Short mmCIF file of C-alpha atoms in Angstrom, two decimals:
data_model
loop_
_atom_site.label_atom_id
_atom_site.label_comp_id
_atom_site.label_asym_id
_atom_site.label_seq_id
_atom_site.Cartn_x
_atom_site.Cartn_y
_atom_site.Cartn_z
CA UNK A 382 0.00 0.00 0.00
CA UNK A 383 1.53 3.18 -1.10
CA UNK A 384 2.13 5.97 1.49
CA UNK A 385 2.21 9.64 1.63
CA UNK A 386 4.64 12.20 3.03
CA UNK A 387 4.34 15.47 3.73
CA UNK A 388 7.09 18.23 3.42
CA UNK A 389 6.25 22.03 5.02
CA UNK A 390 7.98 24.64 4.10
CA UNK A 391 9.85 25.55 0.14
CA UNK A 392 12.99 26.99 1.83
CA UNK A 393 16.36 24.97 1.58
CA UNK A 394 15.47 22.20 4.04
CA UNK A 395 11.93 21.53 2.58
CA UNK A 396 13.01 21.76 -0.97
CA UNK A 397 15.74 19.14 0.01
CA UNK A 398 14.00 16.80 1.71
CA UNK A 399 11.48 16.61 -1.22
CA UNK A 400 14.16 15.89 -3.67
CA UNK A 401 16.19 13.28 -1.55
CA UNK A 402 12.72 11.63 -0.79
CA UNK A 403 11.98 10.98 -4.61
CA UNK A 404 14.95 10.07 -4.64
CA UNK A 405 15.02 6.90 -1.60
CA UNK A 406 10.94 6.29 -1.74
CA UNK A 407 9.51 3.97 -4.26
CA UNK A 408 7.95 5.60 -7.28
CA UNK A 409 3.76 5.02 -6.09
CA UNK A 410 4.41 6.58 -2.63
CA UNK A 411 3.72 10.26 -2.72
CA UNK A 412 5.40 13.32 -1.61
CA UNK A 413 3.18 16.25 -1.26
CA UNK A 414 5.36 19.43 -0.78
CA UNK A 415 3.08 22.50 0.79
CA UNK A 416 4.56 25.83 0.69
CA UNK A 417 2.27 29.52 0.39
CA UNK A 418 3.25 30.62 -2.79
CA UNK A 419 6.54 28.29 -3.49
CA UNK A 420 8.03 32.24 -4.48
CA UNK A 421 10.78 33.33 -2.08
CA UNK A 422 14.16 34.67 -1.67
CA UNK A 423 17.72 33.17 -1.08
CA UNK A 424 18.76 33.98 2.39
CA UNK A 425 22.09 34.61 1.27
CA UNK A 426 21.82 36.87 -0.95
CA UNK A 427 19.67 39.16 1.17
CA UNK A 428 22.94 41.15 2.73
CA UNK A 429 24.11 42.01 -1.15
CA UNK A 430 20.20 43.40 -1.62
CA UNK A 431 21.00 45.43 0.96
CA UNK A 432 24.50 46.86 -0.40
CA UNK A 433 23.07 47.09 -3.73
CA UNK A 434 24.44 44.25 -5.21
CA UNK A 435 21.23 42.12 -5.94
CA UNK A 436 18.09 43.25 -7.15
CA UNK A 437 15.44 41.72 -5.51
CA UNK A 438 14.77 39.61 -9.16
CA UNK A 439 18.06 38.07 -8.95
CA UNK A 440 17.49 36.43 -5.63
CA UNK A 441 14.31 35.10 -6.17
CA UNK A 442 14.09 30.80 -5.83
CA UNK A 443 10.58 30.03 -7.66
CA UNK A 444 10.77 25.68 -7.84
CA UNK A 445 8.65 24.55 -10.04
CA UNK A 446 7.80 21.14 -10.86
CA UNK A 447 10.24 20.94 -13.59
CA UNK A 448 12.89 21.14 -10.30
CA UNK A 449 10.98 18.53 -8.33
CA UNK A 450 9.90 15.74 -10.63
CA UNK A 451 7.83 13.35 -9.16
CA UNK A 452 6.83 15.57 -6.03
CA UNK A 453 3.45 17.52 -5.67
CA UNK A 454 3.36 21.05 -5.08
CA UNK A 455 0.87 21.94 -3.19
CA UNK A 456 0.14 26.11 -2.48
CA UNK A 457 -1.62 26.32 0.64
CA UNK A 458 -1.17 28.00 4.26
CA UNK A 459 0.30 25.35 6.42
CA UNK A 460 -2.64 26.77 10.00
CA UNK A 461 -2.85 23.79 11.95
CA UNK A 462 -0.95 20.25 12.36
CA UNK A 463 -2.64 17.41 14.09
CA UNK A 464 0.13 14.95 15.29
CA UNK A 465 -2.77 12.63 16.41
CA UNK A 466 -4.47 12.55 13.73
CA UNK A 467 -1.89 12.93 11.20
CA UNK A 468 -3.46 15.71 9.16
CA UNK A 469 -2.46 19.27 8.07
CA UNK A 470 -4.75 21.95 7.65
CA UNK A 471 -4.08 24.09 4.60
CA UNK A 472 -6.85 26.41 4.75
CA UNK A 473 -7.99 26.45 1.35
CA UNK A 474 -6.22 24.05 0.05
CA UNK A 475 -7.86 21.64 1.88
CA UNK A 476 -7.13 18.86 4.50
CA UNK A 477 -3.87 16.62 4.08
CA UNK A 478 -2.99 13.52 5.28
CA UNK A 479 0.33 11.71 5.92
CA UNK A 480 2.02 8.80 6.70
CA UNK A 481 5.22 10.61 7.80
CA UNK A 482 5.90 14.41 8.37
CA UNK A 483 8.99 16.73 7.33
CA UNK A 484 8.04 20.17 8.99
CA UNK A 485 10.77 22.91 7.47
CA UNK A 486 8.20 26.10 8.21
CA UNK A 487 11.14 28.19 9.04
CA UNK A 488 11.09 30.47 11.93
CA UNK A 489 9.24 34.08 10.91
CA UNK A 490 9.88 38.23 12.10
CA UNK A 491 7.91 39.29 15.18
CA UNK A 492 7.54 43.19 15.21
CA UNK A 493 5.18 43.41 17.45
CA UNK A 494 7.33 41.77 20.19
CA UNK A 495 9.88 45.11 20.80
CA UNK A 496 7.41 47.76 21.85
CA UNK A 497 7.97 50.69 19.18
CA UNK A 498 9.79 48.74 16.49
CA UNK A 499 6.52 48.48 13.87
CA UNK A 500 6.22 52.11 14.55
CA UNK A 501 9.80 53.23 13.86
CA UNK A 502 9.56 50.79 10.82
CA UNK A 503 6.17 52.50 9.83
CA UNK A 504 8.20 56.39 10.05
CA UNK A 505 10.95 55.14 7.85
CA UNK A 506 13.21 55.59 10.85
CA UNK A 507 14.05 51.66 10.84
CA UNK A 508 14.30 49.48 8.43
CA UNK A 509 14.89 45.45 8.02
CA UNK A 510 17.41 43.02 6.09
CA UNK A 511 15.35 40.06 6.90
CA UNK A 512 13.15 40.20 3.68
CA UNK A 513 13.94 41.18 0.21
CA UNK A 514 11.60 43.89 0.30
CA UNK A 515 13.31 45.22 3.73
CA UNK A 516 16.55 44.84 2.71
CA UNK A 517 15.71 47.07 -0.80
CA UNK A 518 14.32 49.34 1.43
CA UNK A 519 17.11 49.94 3.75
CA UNK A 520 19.98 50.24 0.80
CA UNK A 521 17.58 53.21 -0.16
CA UNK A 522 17.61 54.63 3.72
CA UNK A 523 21.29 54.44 4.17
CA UNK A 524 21.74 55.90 0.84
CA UNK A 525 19.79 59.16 1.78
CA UNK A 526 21.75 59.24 5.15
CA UNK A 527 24.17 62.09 5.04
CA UNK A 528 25.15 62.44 8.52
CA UNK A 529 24.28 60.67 11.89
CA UNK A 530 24.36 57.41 13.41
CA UNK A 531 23.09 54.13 11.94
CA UNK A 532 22.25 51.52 14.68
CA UNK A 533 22.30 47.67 13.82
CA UNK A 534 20.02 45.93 16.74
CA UNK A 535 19.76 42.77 17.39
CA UNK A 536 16.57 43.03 19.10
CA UNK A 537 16.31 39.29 20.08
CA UNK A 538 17.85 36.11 19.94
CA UNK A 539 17.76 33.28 18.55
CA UNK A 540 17.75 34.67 14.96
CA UNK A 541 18.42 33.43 11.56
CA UNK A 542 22.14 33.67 10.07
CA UNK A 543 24.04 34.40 13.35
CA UNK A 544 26.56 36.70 11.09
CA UNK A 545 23.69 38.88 9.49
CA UNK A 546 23.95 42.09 11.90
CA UNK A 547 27.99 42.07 11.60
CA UNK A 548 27.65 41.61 8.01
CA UNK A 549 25.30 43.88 7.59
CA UNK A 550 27.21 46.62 10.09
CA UNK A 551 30.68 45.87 7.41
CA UNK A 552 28.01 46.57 4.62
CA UNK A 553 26.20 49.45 5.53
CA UNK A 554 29.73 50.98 6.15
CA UNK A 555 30.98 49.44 2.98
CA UNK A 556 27.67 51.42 0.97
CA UNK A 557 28.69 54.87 3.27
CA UNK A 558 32.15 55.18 1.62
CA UNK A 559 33.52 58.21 2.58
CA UNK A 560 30.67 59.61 4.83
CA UNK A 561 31.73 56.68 7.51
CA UNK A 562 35.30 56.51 6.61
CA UNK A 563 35.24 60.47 6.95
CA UNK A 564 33.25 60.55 10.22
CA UNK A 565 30.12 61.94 8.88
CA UNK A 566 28.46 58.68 9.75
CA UNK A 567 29.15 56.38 12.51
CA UNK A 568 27.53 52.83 12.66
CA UNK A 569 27.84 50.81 15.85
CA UNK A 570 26.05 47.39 16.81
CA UNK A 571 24.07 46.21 19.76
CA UNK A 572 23.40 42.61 21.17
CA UNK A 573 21.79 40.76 23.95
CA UNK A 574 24.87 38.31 23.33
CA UNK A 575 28.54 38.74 25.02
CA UNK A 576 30.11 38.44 21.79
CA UNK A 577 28.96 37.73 18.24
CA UNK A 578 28.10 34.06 17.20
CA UNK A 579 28.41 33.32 20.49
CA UNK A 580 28.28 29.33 20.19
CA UNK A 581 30.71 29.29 18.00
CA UNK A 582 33.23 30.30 20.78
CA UNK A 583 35.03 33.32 22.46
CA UNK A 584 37.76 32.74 19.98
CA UNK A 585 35.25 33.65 16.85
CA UNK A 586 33.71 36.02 18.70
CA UNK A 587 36.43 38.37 19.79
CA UNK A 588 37.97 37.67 15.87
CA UNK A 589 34.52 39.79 14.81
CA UNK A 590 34.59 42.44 17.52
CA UNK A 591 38.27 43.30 16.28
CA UNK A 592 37.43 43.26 12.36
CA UNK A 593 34.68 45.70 13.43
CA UNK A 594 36.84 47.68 15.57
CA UNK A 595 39.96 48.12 12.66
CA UNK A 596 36.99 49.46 10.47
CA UNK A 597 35.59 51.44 13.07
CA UNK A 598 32.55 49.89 13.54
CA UNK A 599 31.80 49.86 17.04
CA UNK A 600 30.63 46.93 19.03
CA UNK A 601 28.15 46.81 22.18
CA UNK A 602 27.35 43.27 23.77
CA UNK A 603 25.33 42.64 26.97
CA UNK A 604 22.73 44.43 25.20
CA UNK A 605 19.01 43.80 25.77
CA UNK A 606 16.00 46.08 24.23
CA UNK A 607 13.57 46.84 25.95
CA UNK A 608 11.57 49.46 23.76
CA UNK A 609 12.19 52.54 20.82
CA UNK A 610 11.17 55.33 20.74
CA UNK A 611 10.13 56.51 16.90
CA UNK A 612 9.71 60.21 17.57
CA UNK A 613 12.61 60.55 19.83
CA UNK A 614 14.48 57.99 17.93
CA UNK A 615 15.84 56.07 20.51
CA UNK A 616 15.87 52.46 21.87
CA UNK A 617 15.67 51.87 25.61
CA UNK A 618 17.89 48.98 27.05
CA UNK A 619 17.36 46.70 29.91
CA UNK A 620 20.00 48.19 31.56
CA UNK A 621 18.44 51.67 31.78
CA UNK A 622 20.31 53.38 29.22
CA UNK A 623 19.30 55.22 26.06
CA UNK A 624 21.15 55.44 22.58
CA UNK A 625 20.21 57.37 19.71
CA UNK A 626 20.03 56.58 16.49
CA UNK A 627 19.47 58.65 12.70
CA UNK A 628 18.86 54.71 11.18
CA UNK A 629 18.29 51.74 13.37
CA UNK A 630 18.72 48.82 10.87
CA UNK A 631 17.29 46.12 13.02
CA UNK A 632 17.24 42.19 12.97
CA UNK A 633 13.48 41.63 14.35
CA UNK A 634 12.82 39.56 17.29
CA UNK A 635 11.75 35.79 15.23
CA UNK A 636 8.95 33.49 16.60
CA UNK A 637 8.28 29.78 15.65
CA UNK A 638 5.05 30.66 13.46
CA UNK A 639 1.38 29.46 14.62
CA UNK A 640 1.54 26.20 12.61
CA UNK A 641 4.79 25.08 14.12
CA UNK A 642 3.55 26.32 17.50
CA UNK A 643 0.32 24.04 17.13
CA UNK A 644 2.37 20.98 17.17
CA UNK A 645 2.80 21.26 20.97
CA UNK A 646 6.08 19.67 20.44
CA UNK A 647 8.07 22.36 22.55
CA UNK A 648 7.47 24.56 25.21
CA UNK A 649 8.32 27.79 23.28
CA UNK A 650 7.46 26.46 19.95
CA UNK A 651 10.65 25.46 18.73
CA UNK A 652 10.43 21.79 18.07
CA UNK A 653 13.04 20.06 19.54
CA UNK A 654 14.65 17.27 17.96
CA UNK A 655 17.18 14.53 17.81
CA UNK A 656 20.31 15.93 16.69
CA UNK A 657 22.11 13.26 14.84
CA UNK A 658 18.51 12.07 13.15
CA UNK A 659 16.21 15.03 13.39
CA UNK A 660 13.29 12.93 14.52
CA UNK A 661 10.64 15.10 16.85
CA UNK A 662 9.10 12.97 19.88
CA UNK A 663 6.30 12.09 17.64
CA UNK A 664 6.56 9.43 15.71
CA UNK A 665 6.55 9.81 12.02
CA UNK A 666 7.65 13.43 12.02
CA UNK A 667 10.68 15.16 11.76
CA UNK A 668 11.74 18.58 11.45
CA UNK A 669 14.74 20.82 9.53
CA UNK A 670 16.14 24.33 9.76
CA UNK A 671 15.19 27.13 11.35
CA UNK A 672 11.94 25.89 13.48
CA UNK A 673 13.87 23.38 15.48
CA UNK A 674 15.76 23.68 18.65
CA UNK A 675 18.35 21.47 18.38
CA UNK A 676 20.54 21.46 21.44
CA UNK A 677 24.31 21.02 21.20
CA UNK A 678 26.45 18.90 23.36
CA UNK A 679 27.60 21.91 25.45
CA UNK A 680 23.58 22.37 25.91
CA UNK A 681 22.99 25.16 23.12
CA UNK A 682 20.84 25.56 20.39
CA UNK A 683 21.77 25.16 16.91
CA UNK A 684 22.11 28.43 15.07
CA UNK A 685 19.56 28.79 12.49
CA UNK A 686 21.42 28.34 9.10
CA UNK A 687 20.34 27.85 5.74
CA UNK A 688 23.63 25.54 5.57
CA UNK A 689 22.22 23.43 8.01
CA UNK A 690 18.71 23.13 6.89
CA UNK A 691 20.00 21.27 3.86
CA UNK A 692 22.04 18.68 5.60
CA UNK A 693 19.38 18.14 8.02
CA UNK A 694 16.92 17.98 5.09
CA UNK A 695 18.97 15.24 3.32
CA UNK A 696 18.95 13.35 6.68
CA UNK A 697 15.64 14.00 7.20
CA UNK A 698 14.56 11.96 4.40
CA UNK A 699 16.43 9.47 4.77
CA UNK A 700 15.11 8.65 8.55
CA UNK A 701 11.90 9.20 6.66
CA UNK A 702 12.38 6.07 4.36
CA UNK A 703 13.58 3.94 6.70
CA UNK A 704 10.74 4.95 9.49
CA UNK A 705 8.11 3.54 6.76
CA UNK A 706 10.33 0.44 6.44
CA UNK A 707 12.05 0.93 3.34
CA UNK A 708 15.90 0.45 3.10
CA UNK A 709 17.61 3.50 2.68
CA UNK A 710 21.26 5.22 3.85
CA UNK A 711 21.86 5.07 7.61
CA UNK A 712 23.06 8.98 7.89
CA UNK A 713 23.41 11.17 10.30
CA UNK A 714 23.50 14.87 11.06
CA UNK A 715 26.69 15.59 12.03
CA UNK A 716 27.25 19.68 12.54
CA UNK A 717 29.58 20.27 10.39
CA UNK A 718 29.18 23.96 8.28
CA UNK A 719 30.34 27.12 7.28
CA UNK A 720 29.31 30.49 6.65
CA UNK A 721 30.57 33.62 4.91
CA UNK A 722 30.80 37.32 6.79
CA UNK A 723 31.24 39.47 4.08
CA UNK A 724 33.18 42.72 4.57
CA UNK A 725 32.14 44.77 1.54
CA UNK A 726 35.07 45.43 -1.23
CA UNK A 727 35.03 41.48 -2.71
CA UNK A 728 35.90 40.42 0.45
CA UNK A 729 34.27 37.74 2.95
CA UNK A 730 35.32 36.18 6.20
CA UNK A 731 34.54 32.39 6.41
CA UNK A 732 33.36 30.47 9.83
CA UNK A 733 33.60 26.77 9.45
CA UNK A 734 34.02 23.95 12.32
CA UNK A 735 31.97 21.07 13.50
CA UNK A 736 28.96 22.13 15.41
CA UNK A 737 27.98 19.35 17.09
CA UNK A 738 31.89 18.20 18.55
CA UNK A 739 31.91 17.36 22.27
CA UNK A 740 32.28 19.38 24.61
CA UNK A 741 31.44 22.20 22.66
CA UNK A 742 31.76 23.24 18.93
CA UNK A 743 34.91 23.57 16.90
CA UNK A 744 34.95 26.43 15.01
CA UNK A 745 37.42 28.72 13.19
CA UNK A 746 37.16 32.23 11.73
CA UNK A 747 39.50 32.32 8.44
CA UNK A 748 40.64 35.44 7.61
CA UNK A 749 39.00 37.85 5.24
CA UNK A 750 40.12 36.82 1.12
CA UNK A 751 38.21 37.55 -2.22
CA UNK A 752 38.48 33.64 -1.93
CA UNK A 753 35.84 33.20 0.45
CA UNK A 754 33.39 35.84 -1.41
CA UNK A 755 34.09 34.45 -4.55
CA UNK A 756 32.90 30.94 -2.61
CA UNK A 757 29.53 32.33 -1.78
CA UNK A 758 28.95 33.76 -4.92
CA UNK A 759 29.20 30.26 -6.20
CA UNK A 760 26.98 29.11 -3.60
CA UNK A 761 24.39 31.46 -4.75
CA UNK A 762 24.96 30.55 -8.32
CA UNK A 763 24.63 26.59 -7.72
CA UNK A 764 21.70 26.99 -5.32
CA UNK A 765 19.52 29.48 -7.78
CA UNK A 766 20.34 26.67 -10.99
CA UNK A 767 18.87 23.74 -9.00
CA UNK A 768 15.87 25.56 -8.33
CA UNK A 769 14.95 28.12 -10.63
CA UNK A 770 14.12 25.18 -13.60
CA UNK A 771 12.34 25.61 -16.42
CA UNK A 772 10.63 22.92 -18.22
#
């Protein structure tokens, strides 16, 4: 009797674990992949939208059957999972049922969650680099900036692509040429963490700080919001103190979604997983990317990385397969992944280690090289030609 399996969620884990299913499931078992409008943009590109280097067009992943042979796409809002009795709502698309569950629904922006933020967004007084729209949108704002101070807030943690404020701080000075490197505009960031990237050690951490600090990018850790103030522009810390900003480019506080939430898998509606298979404490489902919490041997969460959504996806479908009883490749997760910082000027920082080593992860910062940005370009290249096909 043929089975069917459901994958949430067209990002890079979903569209993944769709493929790698087709690829380990016999040919009369179905793979139904649901996604709201199977239109979005690559993650990585988001921080060169925001320089100027990417039009929104050129970032856009639209699969299409042609990329997914032999998986449905279904367009539907993923608004309520029923672990007992194994069905997905899909509002108007209808009811779907499964025989085992992939759930790769990402992790979305909260505004509402810092009191002020939608308002300063609303006044044009902050702007976002989480979306392609935002991050269009903010090149604009920092390009009308003539003198000031642009904040980068990290208003919450965790958040997607642990690097994205620092990258974004090197950028935004980068795309302010001789108004920053003149002193015209300053541009300093602010954190709830210690250090940046914080799980991936002191030793990564401090590396950042001092690339920001030879640029002149200033640094503030230990930072909590607590509120902004639109008018006044301002943002109130936990601490008590005030800063001011001319442009607050902020990274919004993220939330699991409703749908992931519904599962009642985890207490704050991250689903938490097993790390090496990525199997939920339901049975039949499993989850990738950014709405798991998937703790690390020294106890902390996972950073949410597109790099390791599509490891776990690939993983993820093959625990699938051999859930239902089919014989497929015993693998693993096993933490291992990289990312880029990129410093503006053709040049990128890379962060690579194992994730998941005991006691805590291994992970080096190698220094800045047109190398490294020439390495994410051709991530972006190879990423956008598996996807974007045309029949």
């Amino acid at each position: 009797m043929s089975k069917t399996v459901a994958v949430l969620g067209a990002g890079v884990g979903g569209l993944t674990a769709a493929a790698e299913l087709r690829k380990v499931l016999p040919a009369d078992d179905r793979i139904v992949l649901v996604d709201r409008s199977f239109t979005g943009s690559l993650g990585l590109s988001l921080l060169w939208v925001l320089r100027g280097r990417r039009t929104p067009e050129q970032t856009t992943v639209r699969p299409t059957a042609a990329a997914l042979l032999g998986v449905d796409l279904l367009t539907g809002d993923v608004e309520r999972i029923d672990l007992q009795a194994r069905t997905i709502d899909c509002g108007q698309a209808g009811t779907l049922g499964y025989d085992a569950l992939v759930i790769a629904l990402g992790a979305s922006l909260d505004t509402s969650r810092l009191p002020g933020l939608i308002q300063a967004l609303d006044a044009r007084v902050a702007g976002q680099f989480y979306s392609v729209d935002g991050a269009a949108a903010l090149h604009r704002q920092v390009e009308e900036l003539t003198s000031g101070r642009v904040l980068v807030l990290v208003a919450a943690v965790p958040f997607k692509c642990p690097a994205a404020p620092f990258e974004a701080a090197f950028l935004i000075a980068d795309q302010l040429g001789e108004k920053f490197t003149g002193g015209a505009v300053r541009v300093d960031v602010f954190t709830p963490d210690p250090l940046p990237m914080p799980v991936a050690g002191p030793a990564v951490g401090t590396a950042l700080v001092d690339m920001m600090a030879a640029q002149g990018i200033g640094f503030h850790g230990g930072k909590s919001a607590t509120g902004i103030d639109a008018q006044a522009r301002s943002v109130e810390f936990a601490d008590g103190t005030l800063e001011s900003f001319d442009l607050l480019a902020v990274v919004p506080p993220h939330a699991p979604g409703a749908a992931v939430a519904s599962t009642g898998l985890g207490p704050g509606g991250w689903i938490p997983v097993d790390p090496a298979t990525l199997a939920a404490t339901s049975p039949g489902v499993f989850a990738v990317g950014d709405s798991t919490a998937l703790l690390l041997p020294n106890g902390k969460p996972l950073p949410k990385a597109a790099v390791f959504a599509e490891a776990e996806g690939e993983v993820a479908a093959h625990q699938v397969a051999r859930y239902l009883g089919y014989d497929a490749p015993e693998t693993r997760f096993t933490g291992e992944g990289a990312c880029y910082v990129e410093l503006g000027g053709g040049l990128a920082a890379k962060g690579e280690g194992n994730f998941l080593a005991p006691p805590a992860p291994q992970v080096s910062l190698r220094e800045p090289s047109p190398a490294y940005h020439q390495e994410k370009q051709q991530q972006e290249r190879d990423w956008l030609a598996r996807w974007n096909v045309r029949s």
